[in-house]
mmCIF file of C-alpha atoms in Angstrom:
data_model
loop_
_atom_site.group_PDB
_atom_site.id
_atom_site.type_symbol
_atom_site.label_atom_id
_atom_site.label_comp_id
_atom_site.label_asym_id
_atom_site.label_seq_id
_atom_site.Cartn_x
_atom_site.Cartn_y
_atom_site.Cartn_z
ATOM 1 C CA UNK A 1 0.294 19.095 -12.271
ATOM 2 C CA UNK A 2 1.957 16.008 -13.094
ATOM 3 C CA UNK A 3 -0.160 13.552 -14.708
ATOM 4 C CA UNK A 4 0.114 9.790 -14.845
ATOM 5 C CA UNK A 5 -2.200 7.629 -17.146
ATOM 6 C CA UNK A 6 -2.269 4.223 -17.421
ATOM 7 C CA UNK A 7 -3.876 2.632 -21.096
ATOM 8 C CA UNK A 8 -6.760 0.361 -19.093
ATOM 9 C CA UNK A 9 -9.007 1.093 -15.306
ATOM 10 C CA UNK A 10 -10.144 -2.791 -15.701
ATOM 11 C CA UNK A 11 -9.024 -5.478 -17.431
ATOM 12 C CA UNK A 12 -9.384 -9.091 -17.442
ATOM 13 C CA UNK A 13 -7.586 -12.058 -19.373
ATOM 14 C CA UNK A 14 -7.462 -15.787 -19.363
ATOM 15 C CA UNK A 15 -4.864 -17.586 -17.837
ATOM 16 C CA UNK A 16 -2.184 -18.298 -20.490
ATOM 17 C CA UNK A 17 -2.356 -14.865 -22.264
ATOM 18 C CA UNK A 18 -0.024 -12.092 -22.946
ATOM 19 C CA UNK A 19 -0.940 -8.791 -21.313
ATOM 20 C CA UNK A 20 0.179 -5.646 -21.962
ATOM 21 C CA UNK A 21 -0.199 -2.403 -19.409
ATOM 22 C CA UNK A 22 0.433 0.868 -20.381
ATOM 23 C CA UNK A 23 1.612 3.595 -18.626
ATOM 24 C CA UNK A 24 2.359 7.601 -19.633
ATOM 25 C CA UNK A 25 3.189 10.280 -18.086
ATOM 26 C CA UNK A 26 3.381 13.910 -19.446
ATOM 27 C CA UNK A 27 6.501 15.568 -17.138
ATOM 28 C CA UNK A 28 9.548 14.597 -18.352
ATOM 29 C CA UNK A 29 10.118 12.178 -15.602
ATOM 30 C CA UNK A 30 13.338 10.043 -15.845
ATOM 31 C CA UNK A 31 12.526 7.293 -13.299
ATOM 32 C CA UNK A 32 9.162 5.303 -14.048
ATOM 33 C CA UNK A 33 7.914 2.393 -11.511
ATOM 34 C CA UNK A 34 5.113 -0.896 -11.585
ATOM 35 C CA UNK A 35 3.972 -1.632 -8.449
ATOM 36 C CA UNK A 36 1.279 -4.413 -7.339
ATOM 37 C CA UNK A 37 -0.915 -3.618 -4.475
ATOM 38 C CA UNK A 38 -2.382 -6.543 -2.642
ATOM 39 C CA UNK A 39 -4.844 -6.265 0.332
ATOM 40 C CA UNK A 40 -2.320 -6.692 3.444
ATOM 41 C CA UNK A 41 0.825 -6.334 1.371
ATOM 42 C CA UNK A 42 0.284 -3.119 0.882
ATOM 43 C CA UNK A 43 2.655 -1.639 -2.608
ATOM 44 C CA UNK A 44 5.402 -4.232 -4.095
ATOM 45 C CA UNK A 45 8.158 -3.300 -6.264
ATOM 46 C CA UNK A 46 7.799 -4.965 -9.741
ATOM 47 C CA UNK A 47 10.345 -3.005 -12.136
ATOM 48 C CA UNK A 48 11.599 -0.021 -12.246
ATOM 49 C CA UNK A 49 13.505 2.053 -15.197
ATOM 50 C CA UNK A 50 16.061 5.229 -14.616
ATOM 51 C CA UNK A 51 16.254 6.089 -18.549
ATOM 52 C CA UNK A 52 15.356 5.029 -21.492
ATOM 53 C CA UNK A 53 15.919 1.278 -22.197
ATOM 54 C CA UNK A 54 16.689 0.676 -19.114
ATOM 55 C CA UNK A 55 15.108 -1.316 -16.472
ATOM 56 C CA UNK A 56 15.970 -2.944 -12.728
ATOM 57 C CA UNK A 57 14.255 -5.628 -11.105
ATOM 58 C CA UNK A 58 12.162 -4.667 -8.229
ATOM 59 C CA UNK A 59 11.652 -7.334 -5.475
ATOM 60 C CA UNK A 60 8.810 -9.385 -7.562
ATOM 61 C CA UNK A 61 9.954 -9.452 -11.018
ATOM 62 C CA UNK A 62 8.525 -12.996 -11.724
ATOM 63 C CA UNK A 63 6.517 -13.370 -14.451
ATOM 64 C CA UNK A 64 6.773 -10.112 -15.669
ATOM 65 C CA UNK A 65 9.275 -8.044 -17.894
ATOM 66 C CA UNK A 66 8.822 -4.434 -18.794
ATOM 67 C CA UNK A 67 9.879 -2.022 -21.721
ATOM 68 C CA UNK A 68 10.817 1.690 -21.980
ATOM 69 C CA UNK A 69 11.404 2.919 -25.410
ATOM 70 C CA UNK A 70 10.257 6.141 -25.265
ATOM 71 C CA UNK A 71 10.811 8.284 -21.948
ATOM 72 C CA UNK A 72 7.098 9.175 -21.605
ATOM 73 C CA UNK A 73 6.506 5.823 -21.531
ATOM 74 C CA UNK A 74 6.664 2.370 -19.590
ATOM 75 C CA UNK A 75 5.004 -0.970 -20.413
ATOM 76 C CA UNK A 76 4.578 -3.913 -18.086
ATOM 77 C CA UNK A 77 4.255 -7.822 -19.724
ATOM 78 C CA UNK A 78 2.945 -10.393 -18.031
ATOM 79 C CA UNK A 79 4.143 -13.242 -20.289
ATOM 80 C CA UNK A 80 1.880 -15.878 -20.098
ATOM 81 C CA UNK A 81 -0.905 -14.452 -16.987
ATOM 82 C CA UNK A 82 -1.660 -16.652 -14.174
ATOM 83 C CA UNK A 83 -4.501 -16.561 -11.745
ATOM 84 C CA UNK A 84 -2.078 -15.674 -8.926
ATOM 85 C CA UNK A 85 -1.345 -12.311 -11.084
ATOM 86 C CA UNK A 86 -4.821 -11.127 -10.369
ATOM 87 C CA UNK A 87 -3.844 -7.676 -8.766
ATOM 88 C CA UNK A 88 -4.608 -4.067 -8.350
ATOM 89 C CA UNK A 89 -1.282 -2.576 -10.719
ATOM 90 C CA UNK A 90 -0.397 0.791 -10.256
ATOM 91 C CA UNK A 91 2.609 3.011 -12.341
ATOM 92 C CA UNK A 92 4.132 5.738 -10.592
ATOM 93 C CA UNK A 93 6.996 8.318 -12.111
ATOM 94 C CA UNK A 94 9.695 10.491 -10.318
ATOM 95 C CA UNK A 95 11.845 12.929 -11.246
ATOM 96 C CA UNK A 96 15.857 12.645 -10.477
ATOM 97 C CA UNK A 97 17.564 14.996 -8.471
ATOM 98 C CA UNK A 98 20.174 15.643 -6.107
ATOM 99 C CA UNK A 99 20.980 13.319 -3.488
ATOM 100 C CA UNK A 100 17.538 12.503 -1.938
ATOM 101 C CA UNK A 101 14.881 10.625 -3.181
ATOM 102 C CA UNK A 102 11.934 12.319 -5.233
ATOM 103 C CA UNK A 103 8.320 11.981 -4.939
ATOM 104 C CA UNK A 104 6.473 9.313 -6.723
ATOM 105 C CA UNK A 105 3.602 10.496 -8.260
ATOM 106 C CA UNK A 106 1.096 7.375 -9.211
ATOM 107 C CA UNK A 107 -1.431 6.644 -12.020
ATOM 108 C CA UNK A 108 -4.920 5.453 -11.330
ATOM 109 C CA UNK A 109 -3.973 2.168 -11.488
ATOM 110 C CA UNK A 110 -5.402 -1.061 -13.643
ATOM 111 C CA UNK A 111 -7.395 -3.897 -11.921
ATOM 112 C CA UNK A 112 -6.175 -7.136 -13.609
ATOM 113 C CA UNK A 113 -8.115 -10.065 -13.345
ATOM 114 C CA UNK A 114 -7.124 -13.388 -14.364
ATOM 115 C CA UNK A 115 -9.553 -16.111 -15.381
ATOM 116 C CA UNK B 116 15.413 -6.788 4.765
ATOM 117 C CA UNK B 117 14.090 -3.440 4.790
ATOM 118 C CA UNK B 118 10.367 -3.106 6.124
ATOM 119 C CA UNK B 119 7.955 -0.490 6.649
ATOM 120 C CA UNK B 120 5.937 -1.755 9.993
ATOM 121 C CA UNK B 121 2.428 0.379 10.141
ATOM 122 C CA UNK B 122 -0.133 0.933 12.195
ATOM 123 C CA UNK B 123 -3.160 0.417 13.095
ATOM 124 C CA UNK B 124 -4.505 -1.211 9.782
ATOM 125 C CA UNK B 125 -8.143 0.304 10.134
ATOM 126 C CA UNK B 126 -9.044 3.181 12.519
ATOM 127 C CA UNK B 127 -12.744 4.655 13.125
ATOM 128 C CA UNK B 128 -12.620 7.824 14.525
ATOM 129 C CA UNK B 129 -15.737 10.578 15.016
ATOM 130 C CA UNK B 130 -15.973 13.348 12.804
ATOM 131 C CA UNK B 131 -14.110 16.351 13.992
ATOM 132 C CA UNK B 132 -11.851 14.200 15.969
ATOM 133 C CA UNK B 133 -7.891 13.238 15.577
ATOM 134 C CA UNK B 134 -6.569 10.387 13.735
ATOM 135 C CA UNK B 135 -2.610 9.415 13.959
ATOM 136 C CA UNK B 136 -1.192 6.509 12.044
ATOM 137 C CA UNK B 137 2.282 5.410 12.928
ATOM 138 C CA UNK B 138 5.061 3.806 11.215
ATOM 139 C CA UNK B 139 8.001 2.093 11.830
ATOM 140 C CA UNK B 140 11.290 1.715 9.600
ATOM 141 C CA UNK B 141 14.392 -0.442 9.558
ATOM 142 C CA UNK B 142 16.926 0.916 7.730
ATOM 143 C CA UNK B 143 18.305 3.797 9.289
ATOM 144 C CA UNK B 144 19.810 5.433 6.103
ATOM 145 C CA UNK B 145 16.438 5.846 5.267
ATOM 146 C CA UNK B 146 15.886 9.845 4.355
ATOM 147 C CA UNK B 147 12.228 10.574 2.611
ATOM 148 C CA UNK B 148 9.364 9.892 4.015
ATOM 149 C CA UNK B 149 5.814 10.262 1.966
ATOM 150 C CA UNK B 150 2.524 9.572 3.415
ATOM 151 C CA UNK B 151 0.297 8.868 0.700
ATOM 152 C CA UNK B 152 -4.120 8.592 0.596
ATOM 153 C CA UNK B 153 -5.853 6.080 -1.627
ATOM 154 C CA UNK B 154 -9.454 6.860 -2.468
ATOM 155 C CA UNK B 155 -11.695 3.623 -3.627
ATOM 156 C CA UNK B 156 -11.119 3.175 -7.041
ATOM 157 C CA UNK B 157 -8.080 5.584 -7.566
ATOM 158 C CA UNK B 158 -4.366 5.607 -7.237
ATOM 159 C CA UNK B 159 -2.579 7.028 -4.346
ATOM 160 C CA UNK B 160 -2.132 10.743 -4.271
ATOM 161 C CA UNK B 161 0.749 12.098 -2.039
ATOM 162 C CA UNK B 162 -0.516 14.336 1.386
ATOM 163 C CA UNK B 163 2.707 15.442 3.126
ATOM 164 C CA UNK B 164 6.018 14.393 3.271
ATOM 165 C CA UNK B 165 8.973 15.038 5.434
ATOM 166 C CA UNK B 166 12.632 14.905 4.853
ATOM 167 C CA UNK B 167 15.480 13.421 7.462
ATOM 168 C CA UNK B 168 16.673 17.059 8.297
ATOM 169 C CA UNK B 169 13.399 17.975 9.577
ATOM 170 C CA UNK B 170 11.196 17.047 12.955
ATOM 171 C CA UNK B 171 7.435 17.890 12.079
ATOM 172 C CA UNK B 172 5.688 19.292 8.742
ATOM 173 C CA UNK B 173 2.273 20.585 9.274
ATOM 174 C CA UNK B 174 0.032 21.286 6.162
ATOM 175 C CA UNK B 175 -3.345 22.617 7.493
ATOM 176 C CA UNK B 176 -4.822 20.004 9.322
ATOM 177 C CA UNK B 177 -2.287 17.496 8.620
ATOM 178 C CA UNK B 178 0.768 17.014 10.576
ATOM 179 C CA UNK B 179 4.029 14.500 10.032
ATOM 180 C CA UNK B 180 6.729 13.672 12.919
ATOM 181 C CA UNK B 181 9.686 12.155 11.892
ATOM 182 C CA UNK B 182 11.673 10.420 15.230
ATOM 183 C CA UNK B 183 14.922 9.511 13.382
ATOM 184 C CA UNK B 184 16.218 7.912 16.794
ATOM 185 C CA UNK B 185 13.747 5.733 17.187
ATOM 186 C CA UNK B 186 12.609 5.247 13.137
ATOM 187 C CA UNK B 187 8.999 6.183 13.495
ATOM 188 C CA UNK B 188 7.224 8.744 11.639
ATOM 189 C CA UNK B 189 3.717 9.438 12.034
ATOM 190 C CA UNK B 190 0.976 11.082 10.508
ATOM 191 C CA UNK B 191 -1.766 13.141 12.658
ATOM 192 C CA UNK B 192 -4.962 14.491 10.817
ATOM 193 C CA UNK B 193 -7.288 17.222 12.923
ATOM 194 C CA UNK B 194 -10.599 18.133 12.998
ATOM 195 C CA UNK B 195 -11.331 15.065 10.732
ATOM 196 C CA UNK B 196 -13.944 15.222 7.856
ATOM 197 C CA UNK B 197 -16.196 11.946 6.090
ATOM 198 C CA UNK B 198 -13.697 12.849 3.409
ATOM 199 C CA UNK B 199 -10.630 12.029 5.327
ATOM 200 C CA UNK B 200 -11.714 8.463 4.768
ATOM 201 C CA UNK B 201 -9.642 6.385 2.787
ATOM 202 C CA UNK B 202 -6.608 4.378 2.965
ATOM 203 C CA UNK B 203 -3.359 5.648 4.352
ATOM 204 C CA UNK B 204 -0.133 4.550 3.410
ATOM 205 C CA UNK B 205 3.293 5.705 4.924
ATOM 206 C CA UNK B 206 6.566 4.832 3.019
ATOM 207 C CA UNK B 207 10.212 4.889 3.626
ATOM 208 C CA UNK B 208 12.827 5.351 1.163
ATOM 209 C CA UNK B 209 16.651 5.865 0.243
ATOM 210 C CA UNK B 210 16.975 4.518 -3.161
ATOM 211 C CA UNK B 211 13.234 2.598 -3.416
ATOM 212 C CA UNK B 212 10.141 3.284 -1.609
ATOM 213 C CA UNK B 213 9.423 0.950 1.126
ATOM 214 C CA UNK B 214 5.609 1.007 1.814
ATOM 215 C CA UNK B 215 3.188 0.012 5.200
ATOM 216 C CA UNK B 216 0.342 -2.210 4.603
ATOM 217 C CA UNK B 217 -1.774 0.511 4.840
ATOM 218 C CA UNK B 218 -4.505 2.080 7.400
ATOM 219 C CA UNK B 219 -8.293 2.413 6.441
ATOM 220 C CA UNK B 220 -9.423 5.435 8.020
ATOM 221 C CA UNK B 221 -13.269 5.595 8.515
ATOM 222 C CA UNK B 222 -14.431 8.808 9.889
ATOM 223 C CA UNK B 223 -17.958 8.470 11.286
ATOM 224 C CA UNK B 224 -20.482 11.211 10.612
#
């Protein structure tokens, strides 16, 4: 089975901090994801990364930036936290092949608050 | 843009009867379609999914319908259990997911 972790369940931060999530997964995925799940917005698009050391935007990348060193692994920044980042935050990997999209398989996901 | 349009957003049904969440998609090169259920507390775990070169999919007592005309796929659950309850979410995808807002199922015991 695949297996996604992600490094916290809860977590909670003053505004003004750096915050670091952490997300692994153990199947030799090359596409990793960071979604942000709001009540009535349902799953939004953060970043996403194809390989190693790369990374797109998804279609909220303000305020955050991401890093993938290692292929296993995928790390979402929230810079300086706001208030307004106070979200459910949920990783998901895929693997890539042939011409139609692959299934996403998600982590547990981290509940961020900010203070 | 490209939206996922879903519906209802909560649902009570009795236990042992049917359940069917529907969703509607804009871009028509759209070719996977996932249906996903979140549990309180956990992340979403995929259910069934269906393909653009298929019609239905039918995993025991869940079924998916895939309209490619029309750009609705929906997602029927028999014989439903307390466990069925959760949240639902359909997406649509090409290159990215698109997700629905999501449908809390409550089955009533």
């Amino acid at each position: 089975d695949v297996k996604v972790t992600q490094s916290s369940r809860y977590l909670v931060k003053r505004t003004g901090e750096k915050v670091f999530l952490e997300c692994v997964q153990d199947m030799d995925h090359e596409n990793m994801f960071w979604y942000r799940q709001d009540p009535g917005l349902g799953l939004r698009l953060i970043y996403f990364s194809y390989d190693v050391k790369m990374k797109e935007k998804g279609d909220i990348p303000e305020g955050y930036s991401v890093s993938r060193e290692k292929k296993e692994r995928f790390s979402l920044i929230l810079e300086s936290a706001s208030t307004n980042q106070t979200s459910m935050y949920l990783c998901a990997s895929s693997q890539t092949s042939g011409s139609y999209t692959d299934t996403q398989y998600f982590g547990p996901g981290t509940r961020l608050t900010v203070l | 843009g490209e939206n996922v349009e879903q519906h209802p957003s909560t649902l009570s049904v009795q236990e042992g009867d049917s359940a069917v969440i529907k969703c509607t998609y804009s871009d028509s090169a759209s070719n996977y379609f996932p249906w996903y259920k979140q549990e309180l507390g956990k992340g979403p775990q995929l259910i069934i999914d269906i393909r653009s070169n298929v019609g239905e999919k039918k995993d025991q007592r869940i079924a998916v319908t895939l309209n490619k005309t029309a750009k609705h796929f929906s997602l029927h659950i028999t014989e439903t259990q307390p466990e069925d309850s959760a949240v639902y979410f359909c997406a649509a995808s090409l290159n990215k997911y698109i997700f629905g807002t999501g449908t809390r199922l409550k089955v009533l015991a």
